[in-house]
Coordinates of N, CA and C in Angstrom, one line a residue:
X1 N 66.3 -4.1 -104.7 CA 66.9 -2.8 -104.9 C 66.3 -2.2 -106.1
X2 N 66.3 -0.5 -106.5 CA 65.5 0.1 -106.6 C 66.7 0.4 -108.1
X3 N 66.6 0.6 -108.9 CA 67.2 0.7 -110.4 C 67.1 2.7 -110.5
X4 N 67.9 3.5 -110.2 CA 67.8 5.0 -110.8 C 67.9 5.2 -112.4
X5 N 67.4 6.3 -113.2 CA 68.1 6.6 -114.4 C 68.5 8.0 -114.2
X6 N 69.4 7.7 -114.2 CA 70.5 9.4 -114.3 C 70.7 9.7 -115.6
X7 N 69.8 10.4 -115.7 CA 70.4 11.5 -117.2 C 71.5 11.6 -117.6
X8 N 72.5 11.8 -118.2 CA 73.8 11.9 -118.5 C 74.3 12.8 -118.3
X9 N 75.2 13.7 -118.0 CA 75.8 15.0 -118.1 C 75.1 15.9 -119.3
X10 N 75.3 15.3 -120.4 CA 74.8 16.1 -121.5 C 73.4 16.2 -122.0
X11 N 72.7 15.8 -120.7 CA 71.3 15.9 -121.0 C 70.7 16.9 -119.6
X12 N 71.8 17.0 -118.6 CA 71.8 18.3 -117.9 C 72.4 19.4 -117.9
X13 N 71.9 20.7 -117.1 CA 72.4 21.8 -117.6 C 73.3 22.0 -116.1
X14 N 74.6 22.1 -116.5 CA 75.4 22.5 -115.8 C 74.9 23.7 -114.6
X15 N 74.4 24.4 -115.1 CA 73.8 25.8 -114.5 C 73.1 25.4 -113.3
X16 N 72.3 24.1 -113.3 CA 71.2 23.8 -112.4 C 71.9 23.5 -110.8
X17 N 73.5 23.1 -111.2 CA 74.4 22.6 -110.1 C 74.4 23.7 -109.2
X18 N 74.9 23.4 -107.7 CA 74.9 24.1 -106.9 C 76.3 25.0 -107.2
X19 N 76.6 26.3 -106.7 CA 77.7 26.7 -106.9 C 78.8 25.9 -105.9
X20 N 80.4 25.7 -106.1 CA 81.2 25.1 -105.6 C 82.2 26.3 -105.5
X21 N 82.1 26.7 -104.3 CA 82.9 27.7 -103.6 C 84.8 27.4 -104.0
X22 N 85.3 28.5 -104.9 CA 86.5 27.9 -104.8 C 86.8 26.9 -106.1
X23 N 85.5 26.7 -107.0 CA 86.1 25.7 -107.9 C 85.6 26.1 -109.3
X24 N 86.1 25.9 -110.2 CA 85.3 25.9 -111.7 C 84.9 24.8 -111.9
X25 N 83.5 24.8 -112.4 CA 83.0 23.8 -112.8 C 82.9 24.2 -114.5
X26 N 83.0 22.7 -114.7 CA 83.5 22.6 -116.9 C 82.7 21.2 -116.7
X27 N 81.9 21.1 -118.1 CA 81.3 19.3 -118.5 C 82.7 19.2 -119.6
X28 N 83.2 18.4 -119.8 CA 84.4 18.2 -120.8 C 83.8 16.6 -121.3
X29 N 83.3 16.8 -122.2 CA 83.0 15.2 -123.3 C 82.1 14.2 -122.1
X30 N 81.1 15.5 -121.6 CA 80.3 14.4 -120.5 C 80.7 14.4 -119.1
X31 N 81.3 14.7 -119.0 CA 82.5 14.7 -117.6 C 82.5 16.1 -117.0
X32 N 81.9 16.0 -115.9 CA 81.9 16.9 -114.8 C 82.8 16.9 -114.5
X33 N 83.9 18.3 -114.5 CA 85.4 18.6 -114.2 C 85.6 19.8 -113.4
X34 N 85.7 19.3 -112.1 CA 86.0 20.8 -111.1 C 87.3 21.1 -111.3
X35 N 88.1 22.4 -111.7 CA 89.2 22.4 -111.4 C 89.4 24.0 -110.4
X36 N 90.3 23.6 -109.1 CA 90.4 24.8 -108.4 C 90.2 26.2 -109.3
X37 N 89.8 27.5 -108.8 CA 89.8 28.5 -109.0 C 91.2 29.4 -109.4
X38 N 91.6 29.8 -110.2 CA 93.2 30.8 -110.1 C 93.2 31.9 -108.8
X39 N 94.4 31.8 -108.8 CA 95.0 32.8 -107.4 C 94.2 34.1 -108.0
X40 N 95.1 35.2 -106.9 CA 94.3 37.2 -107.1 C 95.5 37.3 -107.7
X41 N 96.5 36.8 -108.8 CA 97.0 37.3 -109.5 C 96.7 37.1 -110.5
X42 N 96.3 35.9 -110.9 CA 95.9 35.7 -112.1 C 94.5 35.9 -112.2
X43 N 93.3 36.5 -111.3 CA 92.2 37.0 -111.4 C 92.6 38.1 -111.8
X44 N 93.2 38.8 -110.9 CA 93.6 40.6 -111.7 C 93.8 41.1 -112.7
X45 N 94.7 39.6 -113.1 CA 95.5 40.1 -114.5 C 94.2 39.7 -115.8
X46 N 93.0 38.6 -115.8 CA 91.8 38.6 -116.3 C 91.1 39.6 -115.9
X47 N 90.9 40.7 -115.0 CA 90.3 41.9 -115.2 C 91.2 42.4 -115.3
X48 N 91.4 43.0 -115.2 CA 92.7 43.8 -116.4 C 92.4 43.6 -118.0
X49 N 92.6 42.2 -118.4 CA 92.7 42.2 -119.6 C 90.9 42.5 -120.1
X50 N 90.2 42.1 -119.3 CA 88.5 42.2 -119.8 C 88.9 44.1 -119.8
X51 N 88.7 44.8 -118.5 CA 88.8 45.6 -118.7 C 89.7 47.0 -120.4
X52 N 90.7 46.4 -120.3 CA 90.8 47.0 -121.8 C 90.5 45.9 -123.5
X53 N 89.5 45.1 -123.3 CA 88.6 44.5 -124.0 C 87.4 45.1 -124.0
X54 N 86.9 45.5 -123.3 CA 85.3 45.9 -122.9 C 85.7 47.3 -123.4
X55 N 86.8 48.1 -123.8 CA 86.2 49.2 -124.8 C 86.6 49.3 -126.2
X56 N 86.9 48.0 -126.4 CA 86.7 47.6 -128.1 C 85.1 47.0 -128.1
X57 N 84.8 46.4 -127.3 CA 83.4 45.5 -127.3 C 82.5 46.6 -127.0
X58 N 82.4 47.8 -126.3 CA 81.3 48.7 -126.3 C 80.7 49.0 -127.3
X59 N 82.6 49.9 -128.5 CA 82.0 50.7 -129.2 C 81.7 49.2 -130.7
X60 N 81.6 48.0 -130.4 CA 81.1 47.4 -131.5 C 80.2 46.7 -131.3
X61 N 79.6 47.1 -130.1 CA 78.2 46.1 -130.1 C 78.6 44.7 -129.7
X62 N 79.8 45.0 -128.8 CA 80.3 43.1 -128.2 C 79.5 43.1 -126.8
X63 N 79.8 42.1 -125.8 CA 80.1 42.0 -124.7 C 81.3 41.3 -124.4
X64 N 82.2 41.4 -123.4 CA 83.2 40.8 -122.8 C 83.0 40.6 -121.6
X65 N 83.2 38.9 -121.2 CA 82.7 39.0 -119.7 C 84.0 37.5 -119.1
X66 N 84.0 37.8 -117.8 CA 85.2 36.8 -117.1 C 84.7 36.6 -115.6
X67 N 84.6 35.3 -115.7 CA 84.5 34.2 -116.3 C 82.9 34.1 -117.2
X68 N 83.1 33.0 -118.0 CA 81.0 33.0 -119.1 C 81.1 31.2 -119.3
X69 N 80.5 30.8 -119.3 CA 79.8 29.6 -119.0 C 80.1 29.4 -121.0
X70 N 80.7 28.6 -121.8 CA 80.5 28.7 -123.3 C 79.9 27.4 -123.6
X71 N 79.4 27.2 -124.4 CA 78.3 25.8 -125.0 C 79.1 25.6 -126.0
X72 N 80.4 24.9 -125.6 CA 81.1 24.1 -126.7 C 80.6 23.3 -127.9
X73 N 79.5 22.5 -127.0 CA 78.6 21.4 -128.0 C 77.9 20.9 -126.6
X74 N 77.0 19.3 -127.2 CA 76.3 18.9 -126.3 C 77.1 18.2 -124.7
X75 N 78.5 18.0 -125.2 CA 78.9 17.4 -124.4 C 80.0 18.3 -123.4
X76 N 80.2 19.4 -124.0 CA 81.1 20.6 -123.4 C 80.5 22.3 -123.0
X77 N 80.5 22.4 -121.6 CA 80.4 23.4 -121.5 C 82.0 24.0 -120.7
X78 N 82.9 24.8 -121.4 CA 83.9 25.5 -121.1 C 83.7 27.1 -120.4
X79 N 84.3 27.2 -119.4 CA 84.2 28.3 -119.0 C 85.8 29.3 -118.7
X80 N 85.9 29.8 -120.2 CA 86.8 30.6 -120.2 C 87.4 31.6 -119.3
X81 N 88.1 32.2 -118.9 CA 89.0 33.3 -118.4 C 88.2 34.6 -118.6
X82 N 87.9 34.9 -119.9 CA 87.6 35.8 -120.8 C 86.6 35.0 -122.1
X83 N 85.8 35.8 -122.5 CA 85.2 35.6 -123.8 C 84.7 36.9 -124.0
X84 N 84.8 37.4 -125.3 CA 84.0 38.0 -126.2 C 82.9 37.5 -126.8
X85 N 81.7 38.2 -126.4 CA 80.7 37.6 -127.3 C 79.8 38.5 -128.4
X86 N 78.8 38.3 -129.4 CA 78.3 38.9 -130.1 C 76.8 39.1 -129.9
X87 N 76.3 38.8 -128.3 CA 75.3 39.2 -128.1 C 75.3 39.6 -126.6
X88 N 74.6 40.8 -126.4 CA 74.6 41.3 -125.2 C 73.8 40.7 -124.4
X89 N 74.1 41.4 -122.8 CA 73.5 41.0 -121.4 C 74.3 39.4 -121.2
X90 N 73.7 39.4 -119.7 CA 74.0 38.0 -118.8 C 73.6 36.9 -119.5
X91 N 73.9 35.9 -119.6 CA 73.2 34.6 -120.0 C 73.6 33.3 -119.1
X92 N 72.8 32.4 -118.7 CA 73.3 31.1 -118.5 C 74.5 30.2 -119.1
X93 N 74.3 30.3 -120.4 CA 75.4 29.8 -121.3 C 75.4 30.0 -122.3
X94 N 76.2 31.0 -122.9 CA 76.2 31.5 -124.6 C 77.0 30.3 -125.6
X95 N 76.2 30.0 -126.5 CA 76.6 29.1 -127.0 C 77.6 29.6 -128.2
X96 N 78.4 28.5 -128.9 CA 79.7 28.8 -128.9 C 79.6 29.7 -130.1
X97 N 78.7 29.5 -131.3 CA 78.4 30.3 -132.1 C 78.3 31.9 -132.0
X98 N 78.3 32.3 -130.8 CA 78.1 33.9 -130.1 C 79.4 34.2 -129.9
X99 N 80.7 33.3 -129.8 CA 81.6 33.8 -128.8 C 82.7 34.2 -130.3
X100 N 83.1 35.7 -130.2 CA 84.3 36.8 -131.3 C 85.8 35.5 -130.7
X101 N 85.8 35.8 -129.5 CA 87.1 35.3 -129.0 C 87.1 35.3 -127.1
X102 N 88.0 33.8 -127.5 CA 88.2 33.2 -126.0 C 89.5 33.5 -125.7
X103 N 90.0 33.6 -124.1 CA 91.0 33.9 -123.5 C 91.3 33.2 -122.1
X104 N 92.8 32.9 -122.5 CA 93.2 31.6 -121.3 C 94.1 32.5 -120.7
X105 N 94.3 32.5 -119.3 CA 95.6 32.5 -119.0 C 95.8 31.4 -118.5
X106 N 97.0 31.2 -118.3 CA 98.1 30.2 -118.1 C 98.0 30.1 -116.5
X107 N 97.6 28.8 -116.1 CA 97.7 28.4 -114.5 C 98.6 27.4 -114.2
X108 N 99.4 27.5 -113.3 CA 100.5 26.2 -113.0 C 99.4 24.6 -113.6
X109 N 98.1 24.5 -113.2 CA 97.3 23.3 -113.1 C 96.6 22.8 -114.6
X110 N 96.6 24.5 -115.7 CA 96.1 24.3 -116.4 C 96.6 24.4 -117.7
X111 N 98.3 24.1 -118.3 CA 98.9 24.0 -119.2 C 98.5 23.4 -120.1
X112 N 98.1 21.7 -119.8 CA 97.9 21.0 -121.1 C 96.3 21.7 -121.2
X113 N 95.5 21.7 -120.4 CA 93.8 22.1 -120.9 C 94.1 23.5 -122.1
X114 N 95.0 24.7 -121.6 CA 95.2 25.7 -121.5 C 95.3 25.8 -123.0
X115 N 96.6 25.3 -123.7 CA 97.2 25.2 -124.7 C 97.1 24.4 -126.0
X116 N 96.2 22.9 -125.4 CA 96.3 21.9 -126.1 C 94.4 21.8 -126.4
X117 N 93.9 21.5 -124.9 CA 92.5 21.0 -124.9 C 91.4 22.3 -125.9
X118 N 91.5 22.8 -124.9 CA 90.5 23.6 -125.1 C 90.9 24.9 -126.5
X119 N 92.1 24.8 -126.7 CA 92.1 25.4 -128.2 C 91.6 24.7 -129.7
X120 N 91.7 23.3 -129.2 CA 91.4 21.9 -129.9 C 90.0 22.0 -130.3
X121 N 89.2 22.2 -128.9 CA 87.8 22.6 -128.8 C 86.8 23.9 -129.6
X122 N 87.9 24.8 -129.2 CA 87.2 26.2 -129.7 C 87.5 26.2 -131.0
X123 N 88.6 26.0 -131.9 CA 88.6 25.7 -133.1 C 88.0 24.7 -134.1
X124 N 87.4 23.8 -133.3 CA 86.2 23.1 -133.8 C 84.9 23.5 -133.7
X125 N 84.6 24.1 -133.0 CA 83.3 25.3 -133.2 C 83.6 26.3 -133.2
X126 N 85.0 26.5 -134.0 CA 84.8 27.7 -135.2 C 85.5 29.2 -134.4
X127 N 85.5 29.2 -133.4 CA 86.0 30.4 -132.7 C 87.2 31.5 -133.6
X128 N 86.8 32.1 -134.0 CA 88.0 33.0 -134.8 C 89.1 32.7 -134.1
X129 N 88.8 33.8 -132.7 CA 90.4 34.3 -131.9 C 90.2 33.6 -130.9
X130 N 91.6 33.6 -130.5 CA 91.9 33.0 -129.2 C 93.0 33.6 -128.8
X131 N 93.1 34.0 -127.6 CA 94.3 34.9 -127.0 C 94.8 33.8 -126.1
X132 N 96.3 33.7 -125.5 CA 96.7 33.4 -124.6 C 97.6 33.4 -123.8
X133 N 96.9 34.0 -122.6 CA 98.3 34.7 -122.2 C 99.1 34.1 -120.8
X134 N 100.2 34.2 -120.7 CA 101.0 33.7 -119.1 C 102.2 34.2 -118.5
X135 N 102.1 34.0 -117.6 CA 102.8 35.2 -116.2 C 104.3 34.4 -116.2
X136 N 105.3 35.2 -116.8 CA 106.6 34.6 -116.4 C 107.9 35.4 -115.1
X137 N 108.3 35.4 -115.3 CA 109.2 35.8 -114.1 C 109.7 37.3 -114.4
X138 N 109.6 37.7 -116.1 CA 109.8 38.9 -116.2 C 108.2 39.5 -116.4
X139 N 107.1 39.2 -116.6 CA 105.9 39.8 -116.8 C 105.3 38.9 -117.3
X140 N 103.9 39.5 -117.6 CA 103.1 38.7 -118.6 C 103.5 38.7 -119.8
X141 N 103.1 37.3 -120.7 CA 103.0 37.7 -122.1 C 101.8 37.2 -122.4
X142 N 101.4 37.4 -123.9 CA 100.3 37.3 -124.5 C 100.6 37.1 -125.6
X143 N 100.1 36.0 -126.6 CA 99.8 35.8 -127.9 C 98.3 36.0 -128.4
X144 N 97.9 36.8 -129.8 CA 96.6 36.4 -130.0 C 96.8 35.3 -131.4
X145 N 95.6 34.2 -131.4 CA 95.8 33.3 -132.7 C 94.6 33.6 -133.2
X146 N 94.9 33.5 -134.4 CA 93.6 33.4 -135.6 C 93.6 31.8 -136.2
X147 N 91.9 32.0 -136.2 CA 91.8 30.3 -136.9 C 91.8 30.7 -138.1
X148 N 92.1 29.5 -139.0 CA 92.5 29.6 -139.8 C 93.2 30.1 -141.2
X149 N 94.4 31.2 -141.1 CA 95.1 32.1 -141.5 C 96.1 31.3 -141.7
X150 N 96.9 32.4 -142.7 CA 98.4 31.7 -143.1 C 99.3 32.4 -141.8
X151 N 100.0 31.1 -142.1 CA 101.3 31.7 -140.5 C 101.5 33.0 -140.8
X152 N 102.3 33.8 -140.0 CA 102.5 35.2 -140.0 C 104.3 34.8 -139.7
X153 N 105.2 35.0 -140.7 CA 106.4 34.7 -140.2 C 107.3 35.7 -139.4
X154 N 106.6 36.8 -139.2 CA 107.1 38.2 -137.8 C 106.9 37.9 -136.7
X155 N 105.6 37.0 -136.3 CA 105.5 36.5 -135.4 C 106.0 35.6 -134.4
X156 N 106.8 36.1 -133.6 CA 107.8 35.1 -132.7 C 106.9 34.7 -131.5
X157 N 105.8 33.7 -131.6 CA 105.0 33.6 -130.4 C 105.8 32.6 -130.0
X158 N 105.0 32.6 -128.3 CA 105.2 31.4 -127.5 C 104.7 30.4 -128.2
X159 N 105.5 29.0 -128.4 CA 105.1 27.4 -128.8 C 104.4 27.6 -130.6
X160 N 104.3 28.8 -131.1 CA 103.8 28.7 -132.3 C 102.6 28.1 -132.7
X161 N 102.2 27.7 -134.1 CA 100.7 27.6 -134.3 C 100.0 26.4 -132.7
X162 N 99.0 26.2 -132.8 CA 98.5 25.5 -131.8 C 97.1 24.8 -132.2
X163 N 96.2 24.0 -131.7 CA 95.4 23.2 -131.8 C 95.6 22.2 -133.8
X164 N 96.7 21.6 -133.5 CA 97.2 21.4 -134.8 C 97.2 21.9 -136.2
X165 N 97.8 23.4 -135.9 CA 97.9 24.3 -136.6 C 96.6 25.2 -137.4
X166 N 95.4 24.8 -136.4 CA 94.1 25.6 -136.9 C 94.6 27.3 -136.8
X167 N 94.7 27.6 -135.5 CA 95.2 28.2 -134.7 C 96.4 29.3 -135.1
X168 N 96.5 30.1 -135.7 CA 98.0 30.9 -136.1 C 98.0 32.2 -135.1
X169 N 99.4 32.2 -135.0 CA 99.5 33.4 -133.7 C 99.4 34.7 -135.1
X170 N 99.1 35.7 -134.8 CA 99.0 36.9 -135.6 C 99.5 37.8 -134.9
X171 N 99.6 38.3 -133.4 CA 100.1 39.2 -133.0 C 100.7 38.8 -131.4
X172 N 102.3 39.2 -130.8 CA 102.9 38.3 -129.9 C 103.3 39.5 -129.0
X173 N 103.0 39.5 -127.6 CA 103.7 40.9 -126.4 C 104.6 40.0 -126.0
X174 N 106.3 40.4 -125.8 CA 107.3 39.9 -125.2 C 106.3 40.5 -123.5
X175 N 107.3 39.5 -123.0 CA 106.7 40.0 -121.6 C 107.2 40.8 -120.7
X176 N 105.8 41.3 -120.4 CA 106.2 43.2 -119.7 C 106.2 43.7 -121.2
X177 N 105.6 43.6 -121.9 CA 105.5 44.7 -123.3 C 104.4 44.9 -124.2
X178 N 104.1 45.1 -125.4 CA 102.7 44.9 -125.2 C 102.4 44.5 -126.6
X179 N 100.8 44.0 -126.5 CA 100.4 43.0 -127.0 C 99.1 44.2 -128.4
X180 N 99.9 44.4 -129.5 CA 98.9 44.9 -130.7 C 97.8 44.0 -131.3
X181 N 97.1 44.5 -131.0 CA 95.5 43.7 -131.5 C 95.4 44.1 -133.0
X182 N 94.8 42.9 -134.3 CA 95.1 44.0 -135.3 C 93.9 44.6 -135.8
X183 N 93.2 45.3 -136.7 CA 92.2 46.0 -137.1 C 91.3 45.8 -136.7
X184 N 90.1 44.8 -136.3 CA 89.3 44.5 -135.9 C 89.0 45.0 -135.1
X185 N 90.0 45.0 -133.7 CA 90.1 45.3 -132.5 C 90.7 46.5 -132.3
X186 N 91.6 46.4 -132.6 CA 92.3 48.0 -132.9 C 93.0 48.8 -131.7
X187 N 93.1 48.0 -131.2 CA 93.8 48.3 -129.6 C 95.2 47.7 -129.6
X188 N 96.5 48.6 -128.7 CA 97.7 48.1 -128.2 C 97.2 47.8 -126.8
X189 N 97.6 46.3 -125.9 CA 97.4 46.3 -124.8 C 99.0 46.2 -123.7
X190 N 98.8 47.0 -123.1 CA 100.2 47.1 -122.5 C 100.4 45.7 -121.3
X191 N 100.9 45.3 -121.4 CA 100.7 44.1 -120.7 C 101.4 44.0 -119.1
X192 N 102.0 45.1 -118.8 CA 102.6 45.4 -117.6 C 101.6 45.8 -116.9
X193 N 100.3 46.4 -117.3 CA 99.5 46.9 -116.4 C 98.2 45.2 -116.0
X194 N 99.0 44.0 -116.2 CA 98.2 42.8 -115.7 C 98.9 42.5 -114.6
X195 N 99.9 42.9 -114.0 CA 101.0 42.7 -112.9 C 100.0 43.1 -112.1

């Protein structure tokens, strides 16, 4: 018998894979991880929210794109909901260094990645913002967090600081209400119109 050497995950480029109809593909610490796709509700409600993103990102020379392939590190490639980046056009995988701010919504399948994993991740390579938002029975809500800031004690977010308190919520939409971005961004996002 004939001995293979298989490169490792992190010595391939995710990109080269065939597409998987129906699934996201993520490398998570070497580990090729399909996880189903989100329903056409929670697709809409990620365009939606790109859409009133992409005209803070026009007039500053961003791009915002949903879903984007992010280069966590060698062993992670994440593919966010939403990402803001700081360099324009399509790319294979913008590495993490490029990305303003990432955005989750909330899927029944993907709570702990949602909240715990992958905020863990992006605040280890540094990601300023992180938004995140989920669909409750009265509407959506949204939190946005800033890394590393002092808590904001106005702020009544969902579950409070996150990725062991890198993470501070700065601005919170009850749901069905809406969600103030602050100066940077400079947008109120109404958050009834992700329904």
């Amino acid at each position: 018998m004939t001995a293979v050497d298989i490169p490792r995950w992190d010595e391939l480029s995710v990109d080269t894979l065939p597409d998987v109809p129906g699934y996201r593909v993520e490398l998570v610490n070497g580990a090729l991880v399909l996880t189903p796709r989100a329903g056409q509700p929670h697709q809409r409600a990620a365009r939606r929210l790109l859409v009133e993103l992409d005209r803070v990102a026009d007039r500053s020379g961003w791009e915002v794109f949903s879903p984007l392939r992010v280069r966590v590190n060698s062993r992670t490639d994440r593919e966010p909901d939403l990402a803001i980046t700081t360099i324009r056009g399509r790319h294979e995988a913008v590495p993490v260094t490029e990305v303003l701010l990432v955005g989750e919504l909330i899927s029944k399948g993907s709570v702990v990645a949602d909240t715990r994993e992958k905020p863990a991740e992006y605040a280890d390579a540094g990601v300023e913002w992180f938004l995140l938002a989920s669909e409750t029975p009265a509407g959506w809500t949204a939190t946005l967090y800033q890394l590393g800031v002092e808590p904001h004690e106005q702020v009544d977010a969902w579950g409070g600081p996150i990725a062991d308190g890198r993470y501070v919520p700065v601005s919170h939409g009850q749901p069905a209400g809406q969600l103030v971005l602050p100066d940077l961004f400079g947008i109120t996002i109404d958050l009834r119109t992700l329904s």
